[in-house]
CSV table of C-alpha atoms and ligand atoms in Angstrom, one decimal:
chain,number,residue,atom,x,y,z
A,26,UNK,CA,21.9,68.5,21.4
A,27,UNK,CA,24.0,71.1,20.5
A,28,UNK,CA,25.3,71.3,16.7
A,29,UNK,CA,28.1,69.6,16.0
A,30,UNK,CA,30.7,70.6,13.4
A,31,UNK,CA,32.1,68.1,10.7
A,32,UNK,CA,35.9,69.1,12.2
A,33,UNK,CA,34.9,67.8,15.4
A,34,UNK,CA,33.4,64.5,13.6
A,35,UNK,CA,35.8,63.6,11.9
A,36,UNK,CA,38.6,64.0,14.4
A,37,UNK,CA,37.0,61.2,16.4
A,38,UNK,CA,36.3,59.2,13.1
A,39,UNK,CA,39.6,59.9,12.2
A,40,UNK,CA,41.2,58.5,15.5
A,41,UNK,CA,39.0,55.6,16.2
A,42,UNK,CA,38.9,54.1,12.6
A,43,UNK,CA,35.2,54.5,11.0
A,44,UNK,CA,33.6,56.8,8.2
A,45,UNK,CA,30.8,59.3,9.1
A,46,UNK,CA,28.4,59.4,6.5
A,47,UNK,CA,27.4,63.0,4.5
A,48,UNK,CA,24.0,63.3,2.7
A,49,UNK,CA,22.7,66.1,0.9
A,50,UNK,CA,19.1,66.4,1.7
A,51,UNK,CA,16.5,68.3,-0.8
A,52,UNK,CA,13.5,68.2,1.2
A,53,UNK,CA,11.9,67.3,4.9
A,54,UNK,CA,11.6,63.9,4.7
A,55,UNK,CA,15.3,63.3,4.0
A,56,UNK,CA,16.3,65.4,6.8
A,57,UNK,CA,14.3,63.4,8.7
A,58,UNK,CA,15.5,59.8,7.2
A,59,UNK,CA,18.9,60.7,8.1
A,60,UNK,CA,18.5,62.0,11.4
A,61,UNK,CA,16.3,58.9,12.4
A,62,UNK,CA,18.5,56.5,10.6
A,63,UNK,CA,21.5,58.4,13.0
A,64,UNK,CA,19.3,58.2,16.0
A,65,UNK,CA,18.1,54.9,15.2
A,66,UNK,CA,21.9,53.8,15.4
A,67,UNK,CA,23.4,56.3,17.9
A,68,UNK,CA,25.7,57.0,15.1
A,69,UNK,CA,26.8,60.6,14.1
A,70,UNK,CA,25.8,62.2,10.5
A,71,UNK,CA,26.1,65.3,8.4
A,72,UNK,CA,23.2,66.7,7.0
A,73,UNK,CA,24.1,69.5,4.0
A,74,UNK,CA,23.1,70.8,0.7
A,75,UNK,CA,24.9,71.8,-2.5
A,76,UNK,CA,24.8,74.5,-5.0
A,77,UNK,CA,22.9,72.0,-7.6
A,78,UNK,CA,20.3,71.5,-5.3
A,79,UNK,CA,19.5,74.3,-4.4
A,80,UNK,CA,17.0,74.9,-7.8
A,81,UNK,CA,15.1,72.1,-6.4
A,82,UNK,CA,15.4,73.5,-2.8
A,83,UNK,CA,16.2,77.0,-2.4
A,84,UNK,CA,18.7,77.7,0.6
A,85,UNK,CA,16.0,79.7,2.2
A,86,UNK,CA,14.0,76.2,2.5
A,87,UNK,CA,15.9,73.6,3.0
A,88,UNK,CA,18.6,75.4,5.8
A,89,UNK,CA,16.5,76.4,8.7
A,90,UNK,CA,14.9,72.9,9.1
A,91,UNK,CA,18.0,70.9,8.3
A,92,UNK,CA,19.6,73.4,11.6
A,93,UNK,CA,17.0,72.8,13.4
A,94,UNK,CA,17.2,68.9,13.0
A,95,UNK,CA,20.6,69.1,13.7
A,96,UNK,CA,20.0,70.9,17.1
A,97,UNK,CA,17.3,68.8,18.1
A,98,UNK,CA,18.8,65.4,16.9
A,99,UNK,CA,19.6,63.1,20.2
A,100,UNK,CA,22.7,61.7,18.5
A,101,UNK,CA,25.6,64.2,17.2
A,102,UNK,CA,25.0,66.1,13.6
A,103,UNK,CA,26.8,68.6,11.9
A,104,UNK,CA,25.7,70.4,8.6
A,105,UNK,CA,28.0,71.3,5.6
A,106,UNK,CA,27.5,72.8,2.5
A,107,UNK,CA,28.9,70.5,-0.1
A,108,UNK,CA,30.1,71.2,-4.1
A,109,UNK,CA,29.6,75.1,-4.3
A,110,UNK,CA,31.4,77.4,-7.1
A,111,UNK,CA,29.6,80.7,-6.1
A,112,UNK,CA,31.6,83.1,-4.1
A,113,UNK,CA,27.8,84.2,-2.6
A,114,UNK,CA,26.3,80.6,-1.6
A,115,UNK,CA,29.2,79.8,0.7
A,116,UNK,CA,29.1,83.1,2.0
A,117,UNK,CA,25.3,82.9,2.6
A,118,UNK,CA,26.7,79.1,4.4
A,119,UNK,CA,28.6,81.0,6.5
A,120,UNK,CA,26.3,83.6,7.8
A,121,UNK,CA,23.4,80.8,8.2
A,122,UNK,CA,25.7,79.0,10.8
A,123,UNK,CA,27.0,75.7,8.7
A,124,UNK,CA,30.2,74.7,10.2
A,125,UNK,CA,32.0,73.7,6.9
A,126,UNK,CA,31.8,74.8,3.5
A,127,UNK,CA,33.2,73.0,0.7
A,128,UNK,CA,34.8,75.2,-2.4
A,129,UNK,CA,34.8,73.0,-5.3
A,130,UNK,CA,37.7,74.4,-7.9
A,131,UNK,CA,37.9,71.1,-9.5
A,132,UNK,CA,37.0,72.5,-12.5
A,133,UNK,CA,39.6,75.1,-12.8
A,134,UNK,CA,43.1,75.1,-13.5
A,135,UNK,CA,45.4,73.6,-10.2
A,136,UNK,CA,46.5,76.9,-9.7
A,137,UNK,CA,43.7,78.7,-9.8
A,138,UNK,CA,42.3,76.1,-7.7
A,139,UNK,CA,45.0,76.6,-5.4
A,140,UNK,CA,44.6,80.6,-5.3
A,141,UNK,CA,40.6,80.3,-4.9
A,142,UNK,CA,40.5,77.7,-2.3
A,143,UNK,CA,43.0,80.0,-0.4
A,144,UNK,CA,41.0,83.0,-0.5
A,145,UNK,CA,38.2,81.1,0.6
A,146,UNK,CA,39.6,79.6,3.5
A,147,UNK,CA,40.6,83.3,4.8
A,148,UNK,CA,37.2,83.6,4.8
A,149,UNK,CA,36.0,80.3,6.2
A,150,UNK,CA,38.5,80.7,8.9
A,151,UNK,CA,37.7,84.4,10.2
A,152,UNK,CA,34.4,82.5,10.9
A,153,UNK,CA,35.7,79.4,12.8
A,154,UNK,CA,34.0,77.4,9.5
A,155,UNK,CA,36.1,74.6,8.0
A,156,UNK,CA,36.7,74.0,4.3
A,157,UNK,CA,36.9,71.2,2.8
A,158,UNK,CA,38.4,71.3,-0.9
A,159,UNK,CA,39.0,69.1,-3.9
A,160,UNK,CA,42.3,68.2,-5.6
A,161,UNK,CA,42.4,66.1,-9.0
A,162,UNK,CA,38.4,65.7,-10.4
A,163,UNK,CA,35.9,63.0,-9.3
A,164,UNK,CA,33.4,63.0,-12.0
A,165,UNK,CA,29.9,62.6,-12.6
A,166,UNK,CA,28.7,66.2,-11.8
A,167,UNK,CA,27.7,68.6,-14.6
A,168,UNK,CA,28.4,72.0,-14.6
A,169,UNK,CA,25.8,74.7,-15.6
A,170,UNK,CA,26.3,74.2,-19.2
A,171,UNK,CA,25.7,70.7,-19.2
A,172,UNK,CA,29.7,69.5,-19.4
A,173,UNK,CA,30.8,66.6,-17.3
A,174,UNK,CA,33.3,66.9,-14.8
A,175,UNK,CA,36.6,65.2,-16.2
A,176,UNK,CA,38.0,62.1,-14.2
A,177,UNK,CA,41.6,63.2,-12.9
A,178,UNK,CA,43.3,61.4,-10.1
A,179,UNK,CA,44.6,63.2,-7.3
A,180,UNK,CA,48.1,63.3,-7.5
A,181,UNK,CA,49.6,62.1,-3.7
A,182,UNK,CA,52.9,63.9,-4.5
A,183,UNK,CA,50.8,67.2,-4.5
A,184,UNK,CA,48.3,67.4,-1.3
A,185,UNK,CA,51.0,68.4,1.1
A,186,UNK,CA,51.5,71.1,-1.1
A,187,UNK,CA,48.0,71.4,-2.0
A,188,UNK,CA,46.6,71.7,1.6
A,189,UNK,CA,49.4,74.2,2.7
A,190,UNK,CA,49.0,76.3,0.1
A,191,UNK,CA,45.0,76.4,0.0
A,192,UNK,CA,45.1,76.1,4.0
A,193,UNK,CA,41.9,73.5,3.1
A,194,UNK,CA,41.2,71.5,6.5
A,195,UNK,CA,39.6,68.6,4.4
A,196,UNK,CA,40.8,66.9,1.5
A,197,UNK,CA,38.1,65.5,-1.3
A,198,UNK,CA,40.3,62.5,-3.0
A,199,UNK,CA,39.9,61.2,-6.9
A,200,UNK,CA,40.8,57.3,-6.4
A,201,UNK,CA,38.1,56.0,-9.2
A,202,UNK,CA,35.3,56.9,-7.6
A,203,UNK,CA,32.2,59.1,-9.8
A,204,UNK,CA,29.0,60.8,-8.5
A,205,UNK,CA,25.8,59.4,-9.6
A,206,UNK,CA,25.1,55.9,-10.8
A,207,UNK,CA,28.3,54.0,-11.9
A,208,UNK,CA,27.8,52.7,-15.8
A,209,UNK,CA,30.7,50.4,-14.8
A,210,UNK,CA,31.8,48.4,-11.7
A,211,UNK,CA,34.2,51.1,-10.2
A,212,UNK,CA,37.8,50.2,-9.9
A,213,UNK,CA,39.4,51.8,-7.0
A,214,UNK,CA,42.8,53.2,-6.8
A,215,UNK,CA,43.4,51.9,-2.6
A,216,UNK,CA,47.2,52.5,-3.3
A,217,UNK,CA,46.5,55.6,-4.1
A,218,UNK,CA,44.5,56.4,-1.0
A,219,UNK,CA,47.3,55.1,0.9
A,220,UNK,CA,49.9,57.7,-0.7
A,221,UNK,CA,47.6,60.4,-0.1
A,222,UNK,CA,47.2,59.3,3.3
A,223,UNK,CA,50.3,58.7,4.0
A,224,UNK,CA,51.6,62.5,2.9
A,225,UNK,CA,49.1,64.2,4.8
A,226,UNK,CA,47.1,64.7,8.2
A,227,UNK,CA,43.6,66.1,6.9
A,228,UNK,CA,40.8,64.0,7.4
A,229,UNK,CA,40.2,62.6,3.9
A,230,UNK,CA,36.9,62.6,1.3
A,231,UNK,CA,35.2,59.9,-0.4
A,232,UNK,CA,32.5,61.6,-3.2
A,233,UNK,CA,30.7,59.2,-4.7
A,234,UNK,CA,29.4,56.8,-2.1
A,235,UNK,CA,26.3,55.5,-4.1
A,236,UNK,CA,27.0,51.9,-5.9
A,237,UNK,CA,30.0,50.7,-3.9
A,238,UNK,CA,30.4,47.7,-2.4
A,239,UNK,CA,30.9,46.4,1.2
A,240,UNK,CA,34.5,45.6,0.6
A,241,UNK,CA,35.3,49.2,-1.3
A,242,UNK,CA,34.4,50.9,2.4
A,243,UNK,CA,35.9,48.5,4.2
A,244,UNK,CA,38.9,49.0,2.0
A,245,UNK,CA,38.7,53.0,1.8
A,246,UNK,CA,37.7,53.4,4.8
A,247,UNK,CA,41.1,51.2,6.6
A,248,UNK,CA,42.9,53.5,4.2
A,249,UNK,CA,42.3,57.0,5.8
A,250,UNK,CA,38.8,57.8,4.4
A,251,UNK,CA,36.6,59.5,7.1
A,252,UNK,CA,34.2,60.9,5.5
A,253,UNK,CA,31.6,59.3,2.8
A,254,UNK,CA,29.3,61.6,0.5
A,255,UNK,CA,26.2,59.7,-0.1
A,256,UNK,CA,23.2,60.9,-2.4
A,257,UNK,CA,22.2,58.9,-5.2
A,258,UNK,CA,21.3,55.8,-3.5
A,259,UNK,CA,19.2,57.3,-1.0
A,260,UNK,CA,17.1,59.0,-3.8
A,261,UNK,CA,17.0,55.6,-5.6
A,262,UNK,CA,15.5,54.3,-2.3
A,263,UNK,CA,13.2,56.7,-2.3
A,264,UNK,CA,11.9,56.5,-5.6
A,265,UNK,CA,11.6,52.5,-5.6
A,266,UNK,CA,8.9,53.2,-2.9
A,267,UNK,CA,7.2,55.5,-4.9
A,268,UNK,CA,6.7,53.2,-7.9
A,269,UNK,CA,6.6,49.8,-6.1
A,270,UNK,CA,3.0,51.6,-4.0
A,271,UNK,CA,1.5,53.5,-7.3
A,272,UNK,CA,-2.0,53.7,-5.6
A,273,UNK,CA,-0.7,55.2,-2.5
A,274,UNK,CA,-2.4,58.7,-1.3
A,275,UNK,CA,0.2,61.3,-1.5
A,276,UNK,CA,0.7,61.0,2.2
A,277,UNK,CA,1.3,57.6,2.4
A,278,UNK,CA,3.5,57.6,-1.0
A,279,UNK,CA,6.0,60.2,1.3
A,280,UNK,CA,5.8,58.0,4.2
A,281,UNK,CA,6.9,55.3,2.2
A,282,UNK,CA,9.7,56.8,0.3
A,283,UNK,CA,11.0,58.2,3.7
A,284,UNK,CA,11.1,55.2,5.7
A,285,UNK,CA,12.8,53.5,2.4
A,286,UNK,CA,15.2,56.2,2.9
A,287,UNK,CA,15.9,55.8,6.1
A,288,UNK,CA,16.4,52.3,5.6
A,289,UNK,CA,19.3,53.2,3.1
A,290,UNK,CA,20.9,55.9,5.3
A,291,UNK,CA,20.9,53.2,8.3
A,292,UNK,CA,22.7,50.8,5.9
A,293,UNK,CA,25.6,52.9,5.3
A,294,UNK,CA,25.9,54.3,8.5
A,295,UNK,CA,26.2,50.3,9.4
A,296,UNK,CA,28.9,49.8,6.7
A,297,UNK,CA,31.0,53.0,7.8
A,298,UNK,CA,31.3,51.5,11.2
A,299,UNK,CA,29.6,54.7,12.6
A,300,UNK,CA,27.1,52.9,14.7
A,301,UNK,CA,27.4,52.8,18.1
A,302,UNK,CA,29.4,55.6,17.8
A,303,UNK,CA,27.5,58.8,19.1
B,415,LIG,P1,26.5,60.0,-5.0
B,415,LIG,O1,25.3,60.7,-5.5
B,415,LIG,O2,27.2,59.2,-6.1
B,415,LIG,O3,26.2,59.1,-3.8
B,415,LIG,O4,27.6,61.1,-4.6
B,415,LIG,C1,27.3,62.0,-3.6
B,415,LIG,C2,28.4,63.0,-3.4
B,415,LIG,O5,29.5,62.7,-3.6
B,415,LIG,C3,28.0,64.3,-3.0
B,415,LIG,O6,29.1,65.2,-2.9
């Protein structure tokens, strides 16, 4: 199948209701636990990678067998670069043929968030790539000096303005959600959602997809989310299996992790209401 892009995803999630699920992927075997779990389904995915990950699985690694998944996958998968601060990894996104970039400028100032996220869309756009940006903070990442990302809402009075301005095509949304594992039961801001929904058209982002419940999609998901970032509970998965078969050969240990994994993809993909829909 050809590769699909995340516009084109989430203008059908968008207009028939359900959440398509995003997970980064660091090596093979998640690549392949998504696009199974997809397959397995008939439900679409994206498939990406993000500037922390790429340490752990250099670009040069981990891109030409996630596109090559994507192509081949029997169900429809697009592939996205997610959180990325470097002026040079989206524009090594772009020339590798991803189909939406995210520029994260959560961590700067709002206007300078505003005038980055601009000049990056010029960019995106000259190449027919969408961007997908972030307005307010959702927290949990770290930056390169070991800081936390601050937890700030996004203001619904300022993503009409915010989108215009930036000419972003997708809007990540802070509504109490945090990357990583949640120390507390999260709290989320559905109100909120609905303001931000409400005030604009572009198909709305939900980081933080690891530790919520059932209700919390079914609740973000009725209130304009269309797309859900999922990583933490897939690697969870895939380390249970590793430590619940300690005398495993290495082969079998990765067997087992990935079919864990696959396992936890297929269960969101369920929840998101994406099944069935490829
Ligand atoms: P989790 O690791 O909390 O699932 O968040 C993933 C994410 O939002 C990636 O952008």
């Amino acid at each position: 199948m050809a590769l699909y892009t995340m516009r084109e995803l989430l203008a059908d999630a968008q207009a028939r209701g359900y959440g398509v699920g995003f997970f980064n992927a660091v090596n093979l075997e998640m690549i392949r636990a998504c696009v199974e779990a997809a397959e397995q389904l008939r439900s679409p995915i994206i498939l990406g990678t993000a500037e922390a990950l790429l340490p752990v699985a250099p670009f040069e690694w981990i891109v030409p067998p996630m596109l090559e998944a994507a192509r081949r996958a029997k169900v429809p998968v697009a592939v996205h670069l997610d959180h990325t601060y470097r002026f040079e990894t989206l524009m090594q996104a772009l020339r590798a043929g991803f189909g939406s970039i995210m520029y994260d400028g959560s961590r700067e100032s709002h206007e300078n968030n505003i005038e980055h996220s601009a000049q990056i869309a010029r960019v995106a756009h000259a190449m027919g790539v969408g961007l997908e940006c972030e307005l307010g903070s959702v927290s949990g990442l770290t930056d390169e000096a070991g800081h936390e990302d601050a937890m700030v809402y996004t203001d619904p009075a300022e993503a009409a303005d915010f989108l215009e301005r930036t000419g972003a095509d997708f809007l990540a949304v802070s509504i109490g959600t945090q990357h990583g594992v949640y120390k507390a039961k999260p709290r989320l801001d559905i109100p909120r959602l609905k303001a931000i929904r409400a005030a604009v058209d572009a198909p709305l982002v939900l980081h933080g997809g690891s530790g919520l419940s059932d209700e919390d999609f079914r609740e973000t998901i009725a209130g304009g989310i269309a797309k859900v970032n999922v990583f933490t509970d897939v690697i969870l998965a895939g380390r249970r299996a590793l430590c619940e078969n300690p005398e495993a050969s290495y082969p079998d240990g990765v067997s087992l992790a990935r079919e864990a994994m696959t396992r936890a993809v297929a269960e969101k993909l369920r929840l998101f209401g994406s099944a069935g829909r490829a």
